[in-house]
CSV table of C-alpha atoms and ligand atoms in Angstrom, one decimal:
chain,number,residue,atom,x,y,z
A,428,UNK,CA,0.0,0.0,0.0
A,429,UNK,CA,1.5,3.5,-1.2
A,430,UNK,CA,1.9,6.2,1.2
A,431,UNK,CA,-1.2,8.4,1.0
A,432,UNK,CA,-1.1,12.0,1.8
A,433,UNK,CA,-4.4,13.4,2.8
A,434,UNK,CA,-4.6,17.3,2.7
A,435,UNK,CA,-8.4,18.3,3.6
A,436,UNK,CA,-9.6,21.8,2.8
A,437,UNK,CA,-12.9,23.5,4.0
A,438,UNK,CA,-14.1,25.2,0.9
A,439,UNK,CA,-12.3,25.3,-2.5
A,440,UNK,CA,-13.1,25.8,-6.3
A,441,UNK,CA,-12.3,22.9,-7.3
A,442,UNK,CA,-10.1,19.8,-6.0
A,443,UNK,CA,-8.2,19.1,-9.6
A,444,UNK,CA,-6.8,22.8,-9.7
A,445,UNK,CA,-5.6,22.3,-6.2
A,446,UNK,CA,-4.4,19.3,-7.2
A,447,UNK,CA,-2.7,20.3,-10.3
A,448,UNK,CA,-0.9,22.9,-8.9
A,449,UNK,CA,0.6,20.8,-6.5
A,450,UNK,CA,1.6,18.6,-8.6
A,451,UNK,CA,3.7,21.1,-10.2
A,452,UNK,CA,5.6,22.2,-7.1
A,453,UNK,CA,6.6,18.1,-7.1
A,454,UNK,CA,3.5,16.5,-4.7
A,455,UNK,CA,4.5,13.2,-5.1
A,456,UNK,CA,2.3,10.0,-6.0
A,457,UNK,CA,-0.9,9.6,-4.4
A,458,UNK,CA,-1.5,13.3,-2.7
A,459,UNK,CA,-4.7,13.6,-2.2
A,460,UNK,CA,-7.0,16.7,-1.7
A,461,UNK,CA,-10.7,16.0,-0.2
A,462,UNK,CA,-12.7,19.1,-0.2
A,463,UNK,CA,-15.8,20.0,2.2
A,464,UNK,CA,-17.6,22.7,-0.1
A,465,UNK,CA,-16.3,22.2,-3.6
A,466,UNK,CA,-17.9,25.9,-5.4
A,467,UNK,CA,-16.6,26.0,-9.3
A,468,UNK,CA,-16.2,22.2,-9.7
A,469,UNK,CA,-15.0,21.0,-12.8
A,470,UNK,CA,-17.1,18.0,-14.8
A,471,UNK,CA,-16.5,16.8,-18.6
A,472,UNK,CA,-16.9,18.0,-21.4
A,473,UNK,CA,-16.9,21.5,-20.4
A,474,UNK,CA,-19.3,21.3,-17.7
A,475,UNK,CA,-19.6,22.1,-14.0
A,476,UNK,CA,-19.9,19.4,-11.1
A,477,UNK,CA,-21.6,22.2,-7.9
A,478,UNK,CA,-22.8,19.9,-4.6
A,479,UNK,CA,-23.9,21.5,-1.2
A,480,UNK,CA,-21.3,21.1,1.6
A,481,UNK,CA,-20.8,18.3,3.6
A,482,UNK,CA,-23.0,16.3,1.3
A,483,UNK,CA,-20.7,14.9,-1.3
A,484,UNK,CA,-17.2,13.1,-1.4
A,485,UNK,CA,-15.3,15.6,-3.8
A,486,UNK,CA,-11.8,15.1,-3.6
A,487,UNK,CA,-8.7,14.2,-6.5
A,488,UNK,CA,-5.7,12.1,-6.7
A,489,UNK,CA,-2.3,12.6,-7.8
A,490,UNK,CA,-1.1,10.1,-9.9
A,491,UNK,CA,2.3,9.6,-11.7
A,492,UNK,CA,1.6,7.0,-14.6
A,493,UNK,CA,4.9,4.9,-15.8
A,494,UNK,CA,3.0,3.0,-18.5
A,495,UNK,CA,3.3,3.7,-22.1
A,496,UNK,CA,2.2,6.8,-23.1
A,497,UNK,CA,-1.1,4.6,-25.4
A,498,UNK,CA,-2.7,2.9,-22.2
A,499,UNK,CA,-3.3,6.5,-20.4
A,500,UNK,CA,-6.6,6.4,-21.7
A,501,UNK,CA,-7.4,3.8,-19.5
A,502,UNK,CA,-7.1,5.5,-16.4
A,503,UNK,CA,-10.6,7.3,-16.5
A,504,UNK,CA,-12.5,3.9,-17.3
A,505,UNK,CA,-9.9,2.3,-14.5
A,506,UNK,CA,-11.1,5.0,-11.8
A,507,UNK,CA,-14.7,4.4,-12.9
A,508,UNK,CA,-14.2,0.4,-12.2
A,509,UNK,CA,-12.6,0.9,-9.4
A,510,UNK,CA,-15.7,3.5,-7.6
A,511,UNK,CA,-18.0,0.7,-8.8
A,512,UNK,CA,-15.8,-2.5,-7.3
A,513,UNK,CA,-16.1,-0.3,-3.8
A,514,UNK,CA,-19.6,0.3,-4.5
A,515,UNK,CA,-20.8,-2.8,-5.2
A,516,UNK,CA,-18.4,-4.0,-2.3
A,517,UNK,CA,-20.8,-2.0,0.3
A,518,UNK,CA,-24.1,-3.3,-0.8
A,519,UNK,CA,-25.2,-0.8,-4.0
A,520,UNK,CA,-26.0,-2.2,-6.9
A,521,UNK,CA,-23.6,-0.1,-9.0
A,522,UNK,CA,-22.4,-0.2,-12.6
A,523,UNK,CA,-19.9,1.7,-14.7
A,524,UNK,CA,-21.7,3.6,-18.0
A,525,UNK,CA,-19.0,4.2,-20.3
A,526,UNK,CA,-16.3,5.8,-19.9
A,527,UNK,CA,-16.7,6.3,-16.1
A,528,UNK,CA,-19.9,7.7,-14.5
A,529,UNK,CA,-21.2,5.5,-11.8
A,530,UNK,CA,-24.6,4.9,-12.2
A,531,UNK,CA,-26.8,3.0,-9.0
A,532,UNK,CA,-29.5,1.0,-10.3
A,533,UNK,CA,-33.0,1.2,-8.4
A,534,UNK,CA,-35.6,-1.3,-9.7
A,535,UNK,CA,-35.8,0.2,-13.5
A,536,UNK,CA,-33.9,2.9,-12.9
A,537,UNK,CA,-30.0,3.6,-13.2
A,538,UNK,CA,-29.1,7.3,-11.9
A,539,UNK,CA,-25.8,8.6,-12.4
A,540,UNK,CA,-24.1,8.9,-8.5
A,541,UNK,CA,-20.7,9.5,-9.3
A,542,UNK,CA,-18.4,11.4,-11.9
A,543,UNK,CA,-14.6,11.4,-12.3
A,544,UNK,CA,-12.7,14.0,-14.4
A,545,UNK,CA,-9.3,12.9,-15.2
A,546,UNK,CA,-6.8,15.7,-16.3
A,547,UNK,CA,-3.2,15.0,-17.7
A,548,UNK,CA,-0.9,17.7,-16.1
A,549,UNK,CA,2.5,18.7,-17.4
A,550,UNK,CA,4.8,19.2,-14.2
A,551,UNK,CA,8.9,19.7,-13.8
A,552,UNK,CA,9.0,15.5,-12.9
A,553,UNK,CA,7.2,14.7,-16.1
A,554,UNK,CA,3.4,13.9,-17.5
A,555,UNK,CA,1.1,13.5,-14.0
A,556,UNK,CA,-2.6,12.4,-13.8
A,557,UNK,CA,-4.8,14.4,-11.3
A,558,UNK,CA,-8.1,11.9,-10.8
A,559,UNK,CA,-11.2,13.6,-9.8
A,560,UNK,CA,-14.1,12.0,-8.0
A,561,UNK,CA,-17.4,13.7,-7.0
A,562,UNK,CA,-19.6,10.8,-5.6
A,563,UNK,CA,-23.1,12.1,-3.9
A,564,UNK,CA,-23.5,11.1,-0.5
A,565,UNK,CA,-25.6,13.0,1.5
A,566,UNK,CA,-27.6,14.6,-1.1
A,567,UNK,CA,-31.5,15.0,-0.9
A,568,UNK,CA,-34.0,14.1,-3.4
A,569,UNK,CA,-34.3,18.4,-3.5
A,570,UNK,CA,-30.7,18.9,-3.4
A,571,UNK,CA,-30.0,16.8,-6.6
A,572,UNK,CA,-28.7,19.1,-9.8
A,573,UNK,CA,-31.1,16.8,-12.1
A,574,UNK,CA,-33.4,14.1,-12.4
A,575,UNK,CA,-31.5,11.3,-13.6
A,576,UNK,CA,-28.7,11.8,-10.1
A,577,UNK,CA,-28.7,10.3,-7.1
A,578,UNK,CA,-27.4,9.7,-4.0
A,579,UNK,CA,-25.9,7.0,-1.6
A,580,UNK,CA,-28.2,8.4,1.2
A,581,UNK,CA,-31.1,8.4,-1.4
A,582,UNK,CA,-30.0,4.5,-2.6
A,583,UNK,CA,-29.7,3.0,0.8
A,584,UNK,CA,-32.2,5.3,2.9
A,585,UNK,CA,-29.4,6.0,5.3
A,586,UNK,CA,-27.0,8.3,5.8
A,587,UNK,CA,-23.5,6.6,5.1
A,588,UNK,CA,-20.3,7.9,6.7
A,589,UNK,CA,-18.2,10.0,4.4
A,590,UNK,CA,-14.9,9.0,5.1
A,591,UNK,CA,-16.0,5.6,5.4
A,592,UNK,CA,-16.3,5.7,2.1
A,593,UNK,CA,-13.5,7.4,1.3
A,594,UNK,CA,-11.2,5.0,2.7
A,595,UNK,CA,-13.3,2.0,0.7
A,596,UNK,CA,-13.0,4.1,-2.4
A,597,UNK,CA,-9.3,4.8,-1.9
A,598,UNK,CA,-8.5,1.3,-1.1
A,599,UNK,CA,-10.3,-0.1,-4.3
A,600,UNK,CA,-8.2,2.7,-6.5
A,601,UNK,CA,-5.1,2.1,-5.2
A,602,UNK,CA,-5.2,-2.0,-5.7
A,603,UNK,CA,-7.0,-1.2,-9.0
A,604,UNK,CA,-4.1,1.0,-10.2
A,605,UNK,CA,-1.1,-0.8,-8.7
A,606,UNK,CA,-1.9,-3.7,-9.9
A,607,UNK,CA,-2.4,-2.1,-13.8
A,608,UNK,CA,0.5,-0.1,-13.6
A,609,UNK,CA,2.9,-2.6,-12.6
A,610,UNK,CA,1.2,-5.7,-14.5
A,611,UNK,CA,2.2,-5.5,-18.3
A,612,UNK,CA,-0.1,-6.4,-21.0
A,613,UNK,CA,-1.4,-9.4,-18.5
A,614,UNK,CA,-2.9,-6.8,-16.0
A,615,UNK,CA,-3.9,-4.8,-18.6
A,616,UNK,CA,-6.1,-7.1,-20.4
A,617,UNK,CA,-7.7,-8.5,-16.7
A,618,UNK,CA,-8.8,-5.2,-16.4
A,619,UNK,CA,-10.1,-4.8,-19.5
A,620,UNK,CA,-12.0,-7.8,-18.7
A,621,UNK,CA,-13.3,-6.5,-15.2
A,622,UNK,CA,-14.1,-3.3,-16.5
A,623,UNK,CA,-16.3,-4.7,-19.6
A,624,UNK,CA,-18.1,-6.9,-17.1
A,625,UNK,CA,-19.1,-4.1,-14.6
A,626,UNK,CA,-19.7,-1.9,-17.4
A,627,UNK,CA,-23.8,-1.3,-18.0
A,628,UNK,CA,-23.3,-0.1,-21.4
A,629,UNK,CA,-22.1,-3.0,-23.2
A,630,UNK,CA,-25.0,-5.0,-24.6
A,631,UNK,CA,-27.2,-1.5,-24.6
A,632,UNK,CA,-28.4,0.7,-27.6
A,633,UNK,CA,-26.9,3.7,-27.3
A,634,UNK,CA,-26.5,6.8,-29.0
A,635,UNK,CA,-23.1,8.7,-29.2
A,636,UNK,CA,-23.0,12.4,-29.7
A,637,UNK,CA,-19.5,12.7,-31.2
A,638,UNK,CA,-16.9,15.6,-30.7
A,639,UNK,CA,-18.0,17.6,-34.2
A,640,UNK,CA,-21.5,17.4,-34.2
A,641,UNK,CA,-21.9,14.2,-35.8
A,642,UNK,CA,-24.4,11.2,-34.2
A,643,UNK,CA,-24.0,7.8,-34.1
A,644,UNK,CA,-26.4,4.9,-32.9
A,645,UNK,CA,-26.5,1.4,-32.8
A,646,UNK,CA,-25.7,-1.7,-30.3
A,647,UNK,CA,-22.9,-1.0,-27.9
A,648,UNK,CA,-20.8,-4.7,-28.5
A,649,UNK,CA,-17.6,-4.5,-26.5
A,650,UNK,CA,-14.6,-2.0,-25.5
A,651,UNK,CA,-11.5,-2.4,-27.1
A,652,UNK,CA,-8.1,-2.8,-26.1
A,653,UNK,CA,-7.6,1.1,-25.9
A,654,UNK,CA,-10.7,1.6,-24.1
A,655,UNK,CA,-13.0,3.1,-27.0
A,656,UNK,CA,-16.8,2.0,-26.7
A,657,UNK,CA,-17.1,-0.5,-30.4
A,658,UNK,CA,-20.8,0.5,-31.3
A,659,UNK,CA,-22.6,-1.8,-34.0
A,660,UNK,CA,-24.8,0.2,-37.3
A,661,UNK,CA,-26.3,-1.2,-39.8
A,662,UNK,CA,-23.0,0.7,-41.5
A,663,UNK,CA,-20.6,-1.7,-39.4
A,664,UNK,CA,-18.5,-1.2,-36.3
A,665,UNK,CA,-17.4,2.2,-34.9
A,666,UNK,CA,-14.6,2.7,-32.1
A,667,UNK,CA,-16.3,5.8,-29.7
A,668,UNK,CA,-13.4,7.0,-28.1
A,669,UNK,CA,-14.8,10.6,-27.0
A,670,UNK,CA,-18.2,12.6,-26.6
A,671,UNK,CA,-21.2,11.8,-24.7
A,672,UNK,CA,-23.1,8.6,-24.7
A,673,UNK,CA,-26.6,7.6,-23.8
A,674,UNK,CA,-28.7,4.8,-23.2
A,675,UNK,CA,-31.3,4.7,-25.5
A,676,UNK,CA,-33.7,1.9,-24.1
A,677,UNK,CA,-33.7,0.2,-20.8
A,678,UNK,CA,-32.2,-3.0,-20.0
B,1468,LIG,C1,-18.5,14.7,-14.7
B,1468,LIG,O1,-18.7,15.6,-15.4
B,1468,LIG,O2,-19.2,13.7,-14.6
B,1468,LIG,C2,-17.2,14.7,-13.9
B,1468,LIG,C3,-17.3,15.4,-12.6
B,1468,LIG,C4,-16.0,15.4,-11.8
B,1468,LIG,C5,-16.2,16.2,-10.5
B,1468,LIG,C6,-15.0,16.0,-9.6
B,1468,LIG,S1,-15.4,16.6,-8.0
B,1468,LIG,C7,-13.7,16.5,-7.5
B,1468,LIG,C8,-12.9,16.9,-8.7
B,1468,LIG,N1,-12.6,18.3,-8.8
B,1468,LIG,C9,-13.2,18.9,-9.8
B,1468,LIG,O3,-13.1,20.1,-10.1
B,1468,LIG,N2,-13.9,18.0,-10.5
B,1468,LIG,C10,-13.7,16.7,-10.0
């Protein structure tokens, strides 16, 4: 088990630019920055990721990557695995939705619980990873940002202990990512395995609104060796590798 370095902060903007400019004044491997109150936090694609404090787990992780430069993509889907293995390991009944939001499935439903923003960072001791997690914990049905969210408190109908969770979440990341980093092509195809299998997309119709503007829909079949989403037409098979998917029809 790495040395983890826990900094917690009462209110910041956002946990990754904390994060990333640590990482440029040489934080080493596996500093991590929790937030109570995170304001102006960053989500994909441009958006923004704002939870009421004290009722989220919002918080980022330095890492230092030594594999080839062409399995980086896999960290985001490897963070997303690892949030659903500890999950799942607490009683939820959690999947992955390509690339890495953690949805919690409720009788028909799935709602999206958790998001992770991974940002490559350029620092003085080379390329650096800054991993960051917003899972809803506390939330209320009220306090929700939209409809299709929810929360652990919400899923479970009690109020879990944050850094519980933390600590289960950490644990899960650090064996996930240990065990990828140092493995070879061996590890990296187990978790390529692991991943597909807790991931709720494959097998799903889904629609994929690609960077450009163009759309593509069809039958999500499998996830490749460099982590793109394979979706089935009518035209053949495309590799998704960016952009926003959706589910189209329930399970
Ligand atoms: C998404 O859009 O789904 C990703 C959201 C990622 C939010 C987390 S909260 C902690 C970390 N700090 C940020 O500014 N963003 C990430």
């Amino acid at each position: 088990m790495p040395g983890l370095r826990v900094e917690v902060l009462e209110e910041t903007a956002s946990t990754n630019a904390v994060l990333t400019e640590r990482a440029k004044a040489s934080a080493p491997e596996w500093t991590v920055v929790v937030t109570e109150h995170q304001t102006r936090g960053r989500g994909r694609l441009d958006r923004t990721w704002e939870t009421p404090a004290r009722s989220a787990l919002t918080f980022s992780v330095l890492l230092r990557p030594t594999v080839p430069a062409a399995r980086w993509p896999w960290l985001p889907l490897l963070t997303g695995y690892a949030v659903t293995k500890a999950l799942v390991a607490d009683g939820y009944a959690a999947g992955v939705k390509w690339p890495n939001d953690v949805l919690i499935r409720t009788g028909e439903q799935e709602r999206k619980v958790c998001g992770i923003l991974v940002e490559r960072v350029e620092t003085p001791d080379g390329p650096a990873a800054v991993v960051g997690i917003g899972l809803n914990v506390a939330m209320t049905a009220e306090e929700l940002p939209v409809e299709t969210a929810t929360s652990l408190a919400i899923a479970k109908g009690t109020q879990p202990d944050r850094t519980g969770v933390l600590l289960l979440l950490l644990g899960t990341l650090v064996e996930a990512y240990e065990t990828w980093q140092l493995g070879g092509d061996p590890a990296a195809e187990r978790l390529r395995a692991s991943y597909s299998e807790s991931c709720v997309t494959v097998g799903r119709r889904v629609r994929a609104d690609l960077p450009g503007g163009a759309v593509l829909e069809g039958e999500a079949v499998r996830v490749d060796e460099t982590g793109r989403l394979v979706v089935r037409t009518s035209d053949g098979e495309s590799a998704v590798g960016a952009g926003d998917v959706v589910h189209v029809r329930a399970r």
